[in-house]
Coordinates of C-alpha atoms in Angstrom, one line a residue:
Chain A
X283 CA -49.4 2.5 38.7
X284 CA -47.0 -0.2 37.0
X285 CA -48.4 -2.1 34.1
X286 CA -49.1 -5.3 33.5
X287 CA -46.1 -5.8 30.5
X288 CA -43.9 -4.6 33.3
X289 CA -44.6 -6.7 35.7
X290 CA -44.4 -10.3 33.7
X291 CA -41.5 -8.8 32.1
X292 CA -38.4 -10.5 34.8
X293 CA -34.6 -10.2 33.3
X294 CA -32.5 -12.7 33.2
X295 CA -30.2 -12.4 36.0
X296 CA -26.4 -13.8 36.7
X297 CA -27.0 -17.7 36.9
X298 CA -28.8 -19.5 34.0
X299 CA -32.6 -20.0 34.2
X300 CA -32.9 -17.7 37.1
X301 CA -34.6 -14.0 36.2
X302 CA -35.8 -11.0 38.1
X303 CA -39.1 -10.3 38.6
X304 CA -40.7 -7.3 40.3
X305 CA -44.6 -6.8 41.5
X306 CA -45.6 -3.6 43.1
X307 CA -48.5 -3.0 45.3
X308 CA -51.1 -1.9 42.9
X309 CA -51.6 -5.5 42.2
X310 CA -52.2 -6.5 45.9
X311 CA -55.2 -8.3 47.4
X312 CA -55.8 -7.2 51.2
X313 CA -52.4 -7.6 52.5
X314 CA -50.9 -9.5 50.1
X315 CA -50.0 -9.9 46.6
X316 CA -52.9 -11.3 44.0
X317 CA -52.2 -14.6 43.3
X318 CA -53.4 -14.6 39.5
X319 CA -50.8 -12.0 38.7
X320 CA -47.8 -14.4 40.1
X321 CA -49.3 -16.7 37.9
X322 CA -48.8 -14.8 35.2
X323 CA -45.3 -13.5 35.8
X324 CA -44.3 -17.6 36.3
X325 CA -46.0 -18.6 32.8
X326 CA -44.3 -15.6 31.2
X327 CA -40.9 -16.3 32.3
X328 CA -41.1 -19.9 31.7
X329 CA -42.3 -18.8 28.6
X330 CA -38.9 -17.3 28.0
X331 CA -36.4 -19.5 29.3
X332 CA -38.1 -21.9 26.5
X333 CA -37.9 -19.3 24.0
X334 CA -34.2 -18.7 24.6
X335 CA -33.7 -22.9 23.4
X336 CA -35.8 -22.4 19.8
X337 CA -38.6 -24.1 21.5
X338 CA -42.4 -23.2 21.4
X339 CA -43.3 -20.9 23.8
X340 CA -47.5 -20.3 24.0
X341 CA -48.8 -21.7 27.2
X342 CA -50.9 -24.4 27.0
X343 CA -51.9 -25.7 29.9
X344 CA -50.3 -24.4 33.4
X345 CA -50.6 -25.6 37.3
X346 CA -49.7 -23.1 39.7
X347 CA -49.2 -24.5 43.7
X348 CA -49.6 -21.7 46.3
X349 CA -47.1 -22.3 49.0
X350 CA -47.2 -19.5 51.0
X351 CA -48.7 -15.6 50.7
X352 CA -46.2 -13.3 49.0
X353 CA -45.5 -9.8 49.2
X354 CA -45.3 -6.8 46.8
X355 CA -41.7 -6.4 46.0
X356 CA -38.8 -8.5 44.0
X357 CA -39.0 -11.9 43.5
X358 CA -36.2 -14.6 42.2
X359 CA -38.0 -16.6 39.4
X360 CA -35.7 -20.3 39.3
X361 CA -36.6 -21.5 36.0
X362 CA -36.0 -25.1 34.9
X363 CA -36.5 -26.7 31.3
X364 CA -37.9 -30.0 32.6
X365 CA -38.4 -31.2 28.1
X366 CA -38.0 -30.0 24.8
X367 CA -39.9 -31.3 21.5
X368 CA -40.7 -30.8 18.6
X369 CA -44.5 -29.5 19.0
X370 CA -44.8 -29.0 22.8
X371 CA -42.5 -28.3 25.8
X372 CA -42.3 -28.4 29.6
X373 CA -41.0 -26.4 31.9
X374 CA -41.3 -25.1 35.9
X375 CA -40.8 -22.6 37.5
X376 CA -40.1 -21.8 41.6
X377 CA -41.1 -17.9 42.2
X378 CA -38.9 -17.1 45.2
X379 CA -39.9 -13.8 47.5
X380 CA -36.5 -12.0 47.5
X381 CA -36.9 -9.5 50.5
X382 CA -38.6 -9.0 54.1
X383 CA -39.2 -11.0 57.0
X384 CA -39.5 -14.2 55.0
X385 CA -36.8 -13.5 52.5
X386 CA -36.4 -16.9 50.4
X387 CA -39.5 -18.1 51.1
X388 CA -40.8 -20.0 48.0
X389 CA -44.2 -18.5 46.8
X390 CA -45.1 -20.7 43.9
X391 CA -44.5 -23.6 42.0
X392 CA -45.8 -24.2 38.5
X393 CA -45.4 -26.6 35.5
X394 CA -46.5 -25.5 32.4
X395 CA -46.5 -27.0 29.0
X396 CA -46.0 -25.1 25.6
X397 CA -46.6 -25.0 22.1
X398 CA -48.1 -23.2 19.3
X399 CA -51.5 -21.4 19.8
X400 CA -51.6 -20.7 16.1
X401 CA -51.4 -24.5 15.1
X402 CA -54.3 -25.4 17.8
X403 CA -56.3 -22.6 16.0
X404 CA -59.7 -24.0 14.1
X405 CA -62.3 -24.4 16.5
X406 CA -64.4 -27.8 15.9
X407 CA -66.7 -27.1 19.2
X408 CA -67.6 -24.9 22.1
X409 CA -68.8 -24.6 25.7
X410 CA -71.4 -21.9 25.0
X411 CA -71.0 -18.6 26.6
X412 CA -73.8 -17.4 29.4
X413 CA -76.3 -14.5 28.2
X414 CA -76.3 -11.4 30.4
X415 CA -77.2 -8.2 29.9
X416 CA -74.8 -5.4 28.4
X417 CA -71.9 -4.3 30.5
X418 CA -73.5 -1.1 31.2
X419 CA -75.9 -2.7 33.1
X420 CA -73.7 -5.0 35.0
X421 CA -71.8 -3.8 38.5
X422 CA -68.4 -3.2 39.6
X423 CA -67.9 -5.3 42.7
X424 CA -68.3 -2.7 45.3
X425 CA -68.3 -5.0 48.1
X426 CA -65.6 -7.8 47.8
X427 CA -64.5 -8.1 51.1
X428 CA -67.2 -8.5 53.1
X429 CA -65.7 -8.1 56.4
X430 CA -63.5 -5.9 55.8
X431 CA -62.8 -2.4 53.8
X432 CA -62.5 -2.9 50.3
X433 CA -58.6 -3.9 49.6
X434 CA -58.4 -5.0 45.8
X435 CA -55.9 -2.6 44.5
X436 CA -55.3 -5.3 41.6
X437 CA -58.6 -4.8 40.3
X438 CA -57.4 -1.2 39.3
X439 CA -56.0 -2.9 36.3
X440 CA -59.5 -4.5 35.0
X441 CA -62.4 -3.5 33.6
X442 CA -65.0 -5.9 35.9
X443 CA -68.6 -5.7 35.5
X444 CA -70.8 -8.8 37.5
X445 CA -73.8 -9.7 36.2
X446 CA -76.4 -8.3 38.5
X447 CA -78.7 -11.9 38.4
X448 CA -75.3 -13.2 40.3
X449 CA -74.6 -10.3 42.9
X450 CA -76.8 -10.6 44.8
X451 CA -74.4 -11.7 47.9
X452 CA -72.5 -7.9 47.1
X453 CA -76.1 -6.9 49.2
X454 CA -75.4 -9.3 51.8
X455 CA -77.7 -12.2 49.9
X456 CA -75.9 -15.1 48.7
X457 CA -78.6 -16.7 46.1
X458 CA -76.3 -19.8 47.6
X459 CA -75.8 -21.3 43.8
X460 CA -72.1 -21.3 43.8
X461 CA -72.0 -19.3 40.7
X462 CA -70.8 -15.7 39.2
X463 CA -70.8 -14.1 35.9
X464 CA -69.3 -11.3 34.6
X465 CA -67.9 -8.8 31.4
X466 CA -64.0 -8.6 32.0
X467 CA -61.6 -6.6 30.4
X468 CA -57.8 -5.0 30.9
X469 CA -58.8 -1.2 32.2
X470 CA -56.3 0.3 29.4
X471 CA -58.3 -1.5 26.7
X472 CA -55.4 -3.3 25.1
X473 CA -55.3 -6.7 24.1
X474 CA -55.1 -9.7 26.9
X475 CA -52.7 -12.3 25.5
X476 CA -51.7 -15.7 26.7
X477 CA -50.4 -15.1 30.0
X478 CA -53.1 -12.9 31.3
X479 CA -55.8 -15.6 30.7
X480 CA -54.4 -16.9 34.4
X481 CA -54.6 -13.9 36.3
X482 CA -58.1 -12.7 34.6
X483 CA -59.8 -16.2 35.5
X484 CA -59.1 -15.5 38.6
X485 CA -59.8 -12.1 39.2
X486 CA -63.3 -12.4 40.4
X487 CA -64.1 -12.6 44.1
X488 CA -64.2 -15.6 45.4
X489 CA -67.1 -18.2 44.0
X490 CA -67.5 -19.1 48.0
X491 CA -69.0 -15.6 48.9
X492 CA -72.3 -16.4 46.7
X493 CA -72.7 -19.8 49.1
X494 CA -72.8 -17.4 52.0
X495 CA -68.8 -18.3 52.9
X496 CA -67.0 -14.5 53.7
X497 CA -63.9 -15.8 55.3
X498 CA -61.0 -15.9 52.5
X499 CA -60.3 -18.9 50.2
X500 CA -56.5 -19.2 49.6
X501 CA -56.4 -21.2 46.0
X502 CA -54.3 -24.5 47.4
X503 CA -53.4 -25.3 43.2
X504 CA -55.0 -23.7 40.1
X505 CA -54.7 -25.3 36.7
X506 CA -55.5 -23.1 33.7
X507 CA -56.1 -24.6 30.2
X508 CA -55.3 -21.9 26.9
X509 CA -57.0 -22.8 24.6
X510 CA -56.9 -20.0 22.3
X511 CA -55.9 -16.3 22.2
X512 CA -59.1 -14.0 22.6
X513 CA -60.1 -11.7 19.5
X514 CA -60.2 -8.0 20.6
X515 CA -63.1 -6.7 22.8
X516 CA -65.0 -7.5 26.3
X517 CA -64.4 -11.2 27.6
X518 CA -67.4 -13.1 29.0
X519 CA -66.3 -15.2 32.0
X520 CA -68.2 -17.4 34.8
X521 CA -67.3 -19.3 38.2
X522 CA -68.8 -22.2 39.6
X523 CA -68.5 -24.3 43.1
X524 CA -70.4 -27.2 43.9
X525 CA -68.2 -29.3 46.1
X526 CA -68.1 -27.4 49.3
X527 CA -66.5 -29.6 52.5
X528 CA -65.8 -29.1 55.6
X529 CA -62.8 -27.1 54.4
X530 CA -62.7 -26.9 50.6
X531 CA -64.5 -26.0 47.7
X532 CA -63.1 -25.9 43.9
X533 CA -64.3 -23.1 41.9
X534 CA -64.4 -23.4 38.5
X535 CA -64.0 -20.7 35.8
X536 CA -64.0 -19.9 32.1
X537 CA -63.5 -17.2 29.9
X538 CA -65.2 -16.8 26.3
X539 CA -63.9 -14.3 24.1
X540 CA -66.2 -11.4 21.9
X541 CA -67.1 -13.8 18.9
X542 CA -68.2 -16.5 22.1
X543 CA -65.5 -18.8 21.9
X544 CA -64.0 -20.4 24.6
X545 CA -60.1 -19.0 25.2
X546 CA -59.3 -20.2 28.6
X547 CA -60.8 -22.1 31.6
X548 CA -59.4 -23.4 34.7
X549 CA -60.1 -24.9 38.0
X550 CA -58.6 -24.4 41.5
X551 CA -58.7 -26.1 44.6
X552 CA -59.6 -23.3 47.2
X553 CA -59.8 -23.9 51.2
X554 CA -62.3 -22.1 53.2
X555 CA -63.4 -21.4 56.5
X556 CA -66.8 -22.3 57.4
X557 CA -67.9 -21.0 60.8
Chain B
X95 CA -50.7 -60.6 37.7
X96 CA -49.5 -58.4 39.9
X97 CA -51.4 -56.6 43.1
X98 CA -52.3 -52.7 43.5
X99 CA -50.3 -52.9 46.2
X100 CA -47.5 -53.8 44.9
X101 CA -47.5 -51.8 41.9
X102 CA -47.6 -48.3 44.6
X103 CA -45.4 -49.4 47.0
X104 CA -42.0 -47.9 45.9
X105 CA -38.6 -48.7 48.4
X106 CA -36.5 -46.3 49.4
X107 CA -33.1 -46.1 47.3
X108 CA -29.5 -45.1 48.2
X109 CA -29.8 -41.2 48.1
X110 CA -32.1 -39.3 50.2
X111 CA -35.2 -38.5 48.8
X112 CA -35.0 -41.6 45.8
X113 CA -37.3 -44.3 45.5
X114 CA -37.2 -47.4 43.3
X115 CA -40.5 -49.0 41.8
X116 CA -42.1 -51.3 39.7
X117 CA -44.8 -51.3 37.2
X118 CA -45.3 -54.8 34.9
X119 CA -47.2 -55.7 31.9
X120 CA -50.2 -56.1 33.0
X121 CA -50.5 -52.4 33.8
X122 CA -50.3 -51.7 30.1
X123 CA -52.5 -49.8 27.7
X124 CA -51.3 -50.4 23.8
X125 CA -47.2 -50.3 24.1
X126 CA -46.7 -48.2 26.5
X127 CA -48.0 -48.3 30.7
X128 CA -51.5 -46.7 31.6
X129 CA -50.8 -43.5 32.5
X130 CA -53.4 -43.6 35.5
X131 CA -51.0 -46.2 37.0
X132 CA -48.1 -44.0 37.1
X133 CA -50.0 -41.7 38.9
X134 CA -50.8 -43.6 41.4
X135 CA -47.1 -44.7 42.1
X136 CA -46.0 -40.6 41.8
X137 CA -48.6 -39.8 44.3
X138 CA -47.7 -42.8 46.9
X139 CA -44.5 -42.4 46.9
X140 CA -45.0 -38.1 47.3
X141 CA -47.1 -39.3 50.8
X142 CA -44.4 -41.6 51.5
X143 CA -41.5 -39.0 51.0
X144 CA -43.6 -36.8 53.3
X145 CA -44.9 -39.5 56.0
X146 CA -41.1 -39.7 56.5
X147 CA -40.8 -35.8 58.1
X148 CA -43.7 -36.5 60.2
X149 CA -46.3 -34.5 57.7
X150 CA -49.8 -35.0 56.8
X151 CA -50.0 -37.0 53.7
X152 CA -53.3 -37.7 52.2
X153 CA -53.3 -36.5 48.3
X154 CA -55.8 -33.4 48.1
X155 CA -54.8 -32.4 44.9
X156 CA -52.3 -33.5 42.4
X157 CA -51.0 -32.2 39.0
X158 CA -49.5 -34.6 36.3
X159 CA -47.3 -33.8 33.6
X160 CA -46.6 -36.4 31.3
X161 CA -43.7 -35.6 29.4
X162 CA -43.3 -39.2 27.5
X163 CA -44.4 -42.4 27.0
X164 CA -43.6 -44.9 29.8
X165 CA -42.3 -48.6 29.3
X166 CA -43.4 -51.5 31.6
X167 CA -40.3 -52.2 34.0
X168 CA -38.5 -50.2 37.3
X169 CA -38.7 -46.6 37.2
X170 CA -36.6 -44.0 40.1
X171 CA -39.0 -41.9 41.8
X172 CA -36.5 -38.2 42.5
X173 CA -39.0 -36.5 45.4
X174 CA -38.8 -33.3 46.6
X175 CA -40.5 -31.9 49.9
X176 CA -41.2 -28.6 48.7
X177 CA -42.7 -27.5 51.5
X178 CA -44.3 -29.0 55.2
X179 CA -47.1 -27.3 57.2
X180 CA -49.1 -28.3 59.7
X181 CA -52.1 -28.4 58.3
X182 CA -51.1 -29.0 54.5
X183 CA -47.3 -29.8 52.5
X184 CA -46.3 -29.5 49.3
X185 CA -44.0 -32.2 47.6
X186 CA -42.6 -33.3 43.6
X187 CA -41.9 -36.0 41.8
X188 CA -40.1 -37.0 38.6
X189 CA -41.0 -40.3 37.6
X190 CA -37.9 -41.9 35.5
X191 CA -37.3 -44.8 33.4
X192 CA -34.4 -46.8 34.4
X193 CA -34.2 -49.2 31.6
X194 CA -34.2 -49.7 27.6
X195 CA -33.7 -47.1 25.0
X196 CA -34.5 -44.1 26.5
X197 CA -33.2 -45.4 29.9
X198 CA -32.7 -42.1 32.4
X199 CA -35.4 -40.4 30.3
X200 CA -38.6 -38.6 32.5
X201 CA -42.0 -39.7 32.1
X202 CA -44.0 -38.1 34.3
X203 CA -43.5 -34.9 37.1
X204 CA -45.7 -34.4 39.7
X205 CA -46.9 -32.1 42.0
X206 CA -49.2 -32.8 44.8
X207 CA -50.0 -30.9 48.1
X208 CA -51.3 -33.5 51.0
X209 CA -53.1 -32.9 54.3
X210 CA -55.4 -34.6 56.0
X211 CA -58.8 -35.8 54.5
X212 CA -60.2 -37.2 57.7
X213 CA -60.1 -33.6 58.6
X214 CA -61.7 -32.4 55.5
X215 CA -64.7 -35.0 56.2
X216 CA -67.7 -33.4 56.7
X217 CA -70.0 -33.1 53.7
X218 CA -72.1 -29.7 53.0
X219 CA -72.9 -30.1 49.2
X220 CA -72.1 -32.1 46.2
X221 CA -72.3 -32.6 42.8
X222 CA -75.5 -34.9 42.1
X223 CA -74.4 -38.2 40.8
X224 CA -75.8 -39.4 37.2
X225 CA -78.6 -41.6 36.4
X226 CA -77.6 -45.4 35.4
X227 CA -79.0 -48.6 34.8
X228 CA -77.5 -51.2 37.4
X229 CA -74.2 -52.1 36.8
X230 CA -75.7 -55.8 35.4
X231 CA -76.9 -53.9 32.9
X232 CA -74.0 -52.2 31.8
X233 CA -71.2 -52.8 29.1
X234 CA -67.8 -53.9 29.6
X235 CA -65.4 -51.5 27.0
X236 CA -65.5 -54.4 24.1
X237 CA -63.8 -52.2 21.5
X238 CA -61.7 -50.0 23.3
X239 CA -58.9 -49.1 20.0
X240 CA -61.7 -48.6 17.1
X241 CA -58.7 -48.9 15.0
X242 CA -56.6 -51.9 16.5
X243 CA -57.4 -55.4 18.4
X244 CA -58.0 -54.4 22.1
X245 CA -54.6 -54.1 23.9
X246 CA -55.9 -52.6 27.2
X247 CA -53.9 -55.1 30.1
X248 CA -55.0 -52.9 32.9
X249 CA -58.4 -52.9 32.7
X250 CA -58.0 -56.7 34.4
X251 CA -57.3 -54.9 37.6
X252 CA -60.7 -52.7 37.3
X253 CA -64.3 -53.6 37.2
X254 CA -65.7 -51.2 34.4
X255 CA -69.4 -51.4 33.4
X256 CA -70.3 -48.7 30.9
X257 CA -74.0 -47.1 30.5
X258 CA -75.4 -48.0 27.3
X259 CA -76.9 -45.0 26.9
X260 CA -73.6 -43.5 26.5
X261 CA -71.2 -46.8 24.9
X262 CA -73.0 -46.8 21.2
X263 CA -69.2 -45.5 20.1
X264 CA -68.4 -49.4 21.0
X265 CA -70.8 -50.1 17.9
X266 CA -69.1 -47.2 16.0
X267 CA -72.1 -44.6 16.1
X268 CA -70.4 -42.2 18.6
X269 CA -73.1 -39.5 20.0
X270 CA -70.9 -36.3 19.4
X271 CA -72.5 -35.7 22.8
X272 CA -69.1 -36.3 24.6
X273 CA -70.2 -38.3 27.2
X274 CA -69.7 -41.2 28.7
X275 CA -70.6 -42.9 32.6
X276 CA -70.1 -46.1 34.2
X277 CA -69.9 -47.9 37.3
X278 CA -66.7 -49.0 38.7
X279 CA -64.5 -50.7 41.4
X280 CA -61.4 -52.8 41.7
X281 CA -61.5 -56.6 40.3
X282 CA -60.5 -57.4 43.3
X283 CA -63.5 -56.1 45.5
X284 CA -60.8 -54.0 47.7
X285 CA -61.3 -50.9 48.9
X286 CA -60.3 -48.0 46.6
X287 CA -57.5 -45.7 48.5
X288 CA -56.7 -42.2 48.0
X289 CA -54.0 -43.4 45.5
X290 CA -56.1 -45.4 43.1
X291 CA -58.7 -42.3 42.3
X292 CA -56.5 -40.8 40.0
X293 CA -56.3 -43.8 37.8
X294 CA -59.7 -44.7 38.2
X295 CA -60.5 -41.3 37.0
X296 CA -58.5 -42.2 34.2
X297 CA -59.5 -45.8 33.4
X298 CA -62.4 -44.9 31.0
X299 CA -61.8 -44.9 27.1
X300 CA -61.1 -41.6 25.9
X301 CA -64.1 -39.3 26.0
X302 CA -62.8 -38.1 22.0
X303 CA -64.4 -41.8 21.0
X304 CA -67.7 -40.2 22.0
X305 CA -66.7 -37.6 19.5
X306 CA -66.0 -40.1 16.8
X307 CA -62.2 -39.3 17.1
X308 CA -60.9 -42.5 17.3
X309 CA -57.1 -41.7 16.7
X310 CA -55.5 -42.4 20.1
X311 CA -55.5 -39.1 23.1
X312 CA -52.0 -38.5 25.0
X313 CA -52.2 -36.4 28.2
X314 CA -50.4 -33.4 28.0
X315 CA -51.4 -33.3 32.2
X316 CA -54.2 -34.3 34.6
X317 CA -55.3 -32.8 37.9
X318 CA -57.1 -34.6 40.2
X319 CA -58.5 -33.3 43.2
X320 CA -59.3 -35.7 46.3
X321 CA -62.2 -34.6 48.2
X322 CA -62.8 -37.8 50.3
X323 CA -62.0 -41.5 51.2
X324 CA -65.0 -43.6 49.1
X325 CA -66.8 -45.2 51.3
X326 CA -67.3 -49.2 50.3
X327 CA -69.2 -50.6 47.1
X328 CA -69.5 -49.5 43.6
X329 CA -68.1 -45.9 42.2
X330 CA -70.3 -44.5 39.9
X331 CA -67.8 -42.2 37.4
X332 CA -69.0 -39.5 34.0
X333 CA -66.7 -38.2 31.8
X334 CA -67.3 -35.0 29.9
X335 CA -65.3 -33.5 27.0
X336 CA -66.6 -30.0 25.3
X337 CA -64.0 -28.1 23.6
X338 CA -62.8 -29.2 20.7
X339 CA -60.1 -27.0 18.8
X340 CA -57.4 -28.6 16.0
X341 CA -55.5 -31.0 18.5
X342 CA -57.0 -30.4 21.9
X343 CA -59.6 -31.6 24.2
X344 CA -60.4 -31.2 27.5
X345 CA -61.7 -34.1 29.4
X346 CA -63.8 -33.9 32.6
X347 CA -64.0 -36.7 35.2
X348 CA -65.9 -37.2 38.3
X349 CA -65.9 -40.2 41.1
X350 CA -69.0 -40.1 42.9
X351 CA -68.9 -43.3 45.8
X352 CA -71.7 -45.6 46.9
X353 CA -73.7 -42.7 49.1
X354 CA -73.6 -40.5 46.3
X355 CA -70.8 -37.9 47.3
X356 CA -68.1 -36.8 45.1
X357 CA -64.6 -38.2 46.2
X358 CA -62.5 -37.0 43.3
X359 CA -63.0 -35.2 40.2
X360 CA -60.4 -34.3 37.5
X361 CA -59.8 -32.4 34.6
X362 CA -56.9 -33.6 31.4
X363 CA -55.8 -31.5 28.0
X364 CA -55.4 -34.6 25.6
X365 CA -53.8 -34.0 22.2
X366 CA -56.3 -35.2 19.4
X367 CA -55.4 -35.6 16.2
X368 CA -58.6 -34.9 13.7
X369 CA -58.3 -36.9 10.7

């Protein structure tokens, strides 16, 4: 099993602004790769290519477009520096599949802009974090796919325990709220920094299985706001939907950190199948 | 003054994929242009970039970076089809000023994936739409710069009536709730496109006035997602804004149309500065 400072680590590779990335397997979703963990490999390696100028370099807020499923394996990360200042940067990113039948094939797109985490520190006010009982006596999700065999190999990596007041639909019993909550943690216990927050708010299944919905929900654009680096211990997250068409639903999340703060929270545009 | 219309409708330049438009005075907000405005333009001209290969191009979700602050005048639209399906494509835009001191410089880039809403039609559940007064008995933004004389030009082209239940920052006793709704529409009684919701969603004060921050809020970037066409009459609109950390704020909008569905919503990180 690779780890997760392995695989946002990419290299810089001959021409400037373009690195290496490689994601194995172990963070695959059915027959795919997770998308939160490309998301987290593009932020990172933006992240450098800024570094590399003097610039800032924490994410701060980050929209990833999903163009097209990718594949465990290497990928060709095309960085560009689209603005430099002072306080806060931009930059984009095009993550670019690198072998098999659809060799070249751009994956993702994202913009992200950057500065200093430290400097946004003191906290003046909070979304409040859900109550739920102790992580002991929340679930592992046991049942994510419903249709299918369970396929989450990524969620090898976390520590995911859903509150059982919002698992119902694991039993085949969507309470039809639209909503999830959960205890959420890396499975080797060590710290999740910046570029994690990503792939962690969207590591839970999919917000559209607790309004009944079991076909998948491929995320169209997810935009993550950072708004602070979480203090050691088990993260707190939740998911919402409420706008459900004919077609699309966006799911909501956020993640509060062990003294209840809020550290990260994002939205994505999801489509879904409605039978 | 000059027309919606015309302020979205960019021309095709000399190189493949560049556009030239437009945006005047009266489109201004303090020194600089509105940044909903520019929006609007980036997302047009995206639809029109991919009308041209035969795509679907209705705006289902768009993210805005703005790197700058944009002078009234002409601006080059640089678009990029990133990628064309048949059910959904993927395009980018850098929005760039051609004239005065920072001539060639980038104000805003764009990303937006398009399909087809008319598709995406049928309803199945929304977000209830708040409580008001009738608009008659709602406020028009009297004191929209606590700090300087009002210099909002493009508010002439909206319609804005604010709840008073949520406008007692105009008298300078802000709620700290973070809150604010209103009714709205176009001055000129036109329908409201899929290009105008993301600077409708934009067209309130800043929800930090709510806060009693009155300093002003840049966008660091806004996505807006585009659930449906509104159907005629007023648009009834909240804004939200919770976390508040040294410098950043999140702020929340939602477009709710004259039969109560959701058409857009969007989320912004604004810089604050606390005094």
């Amino acid at each position: 099993m690779t780890s997760y400072d392995e695989v946002i680590s990419a290299t810089p590779g001959d021409r400037a602004g373009v690195y290496h990335g490689f994601i194995p397997e172990d963070w695959g979703l059915g027959h795919a790769l997770h998308g939160g963990v490309l998301m987290s490999l593009a932020c990172a390696t933006m992240s450098k290519a800024l570094k590399e100028t003097g610039a800032h370099a924490d994410p701060l807020v980050l929209s990833s477009f999903f163009l097209s499923a990718a594949d465990p394996g290497p990928f060709e990360l095309r960085t560009e520096i689209v603005r430099t200042g002072r306080r806060m940067s931009t930059a984009q990113v095009s993550v670019v599949q690198k072998e098999g039948p659809n060799r070249g094939q751009e994956r993702v797109r994202a913009v992200a802009t950057f500065g200093d985490l430290a400097a946004a520190r003191p906290l003046h006010r909070t979304s409040p974090p859900p109550a739920m009982p102790d992580p002991d006596e929340c679930l592992a999700p046991h049942r994510p796919l419903p249709d299918k065999p369970a396929q989450w190999p990524f969620l090898q990596h976390l520590d995911l325990r859903i509150d059982p007041a919002t698992a119902a639909w694991q039993e085949g019993r969507p309470s039809g709220q639209g909503e999830m909550r959960a205890w959420i943690r890396r499975a080797s216990g060590l710290p999740v920094d910046a570029f994690a927050l990503p792939f962690l708010l969207d590591a839970m299944p999919p917000v559209a299985f607790d309004l009944g919905i079991n076909g998948w929900a491929p995320t169209l654009e997810m935009t993550t706001h950072i708004r602070a680096l979480p203090e050691p211990g088990w993260l707190r997250m939740r998911i919402r939907g409420e706008n459900l068409t004919e077609g699309f639903l966006e799911e909501d999340a956020q993640i509060w950190d062990s003294t209840g703060r809020l550290v990260a929270q994002s939205r994505q545009l999801a489509g879904v199948r409605l039978s």
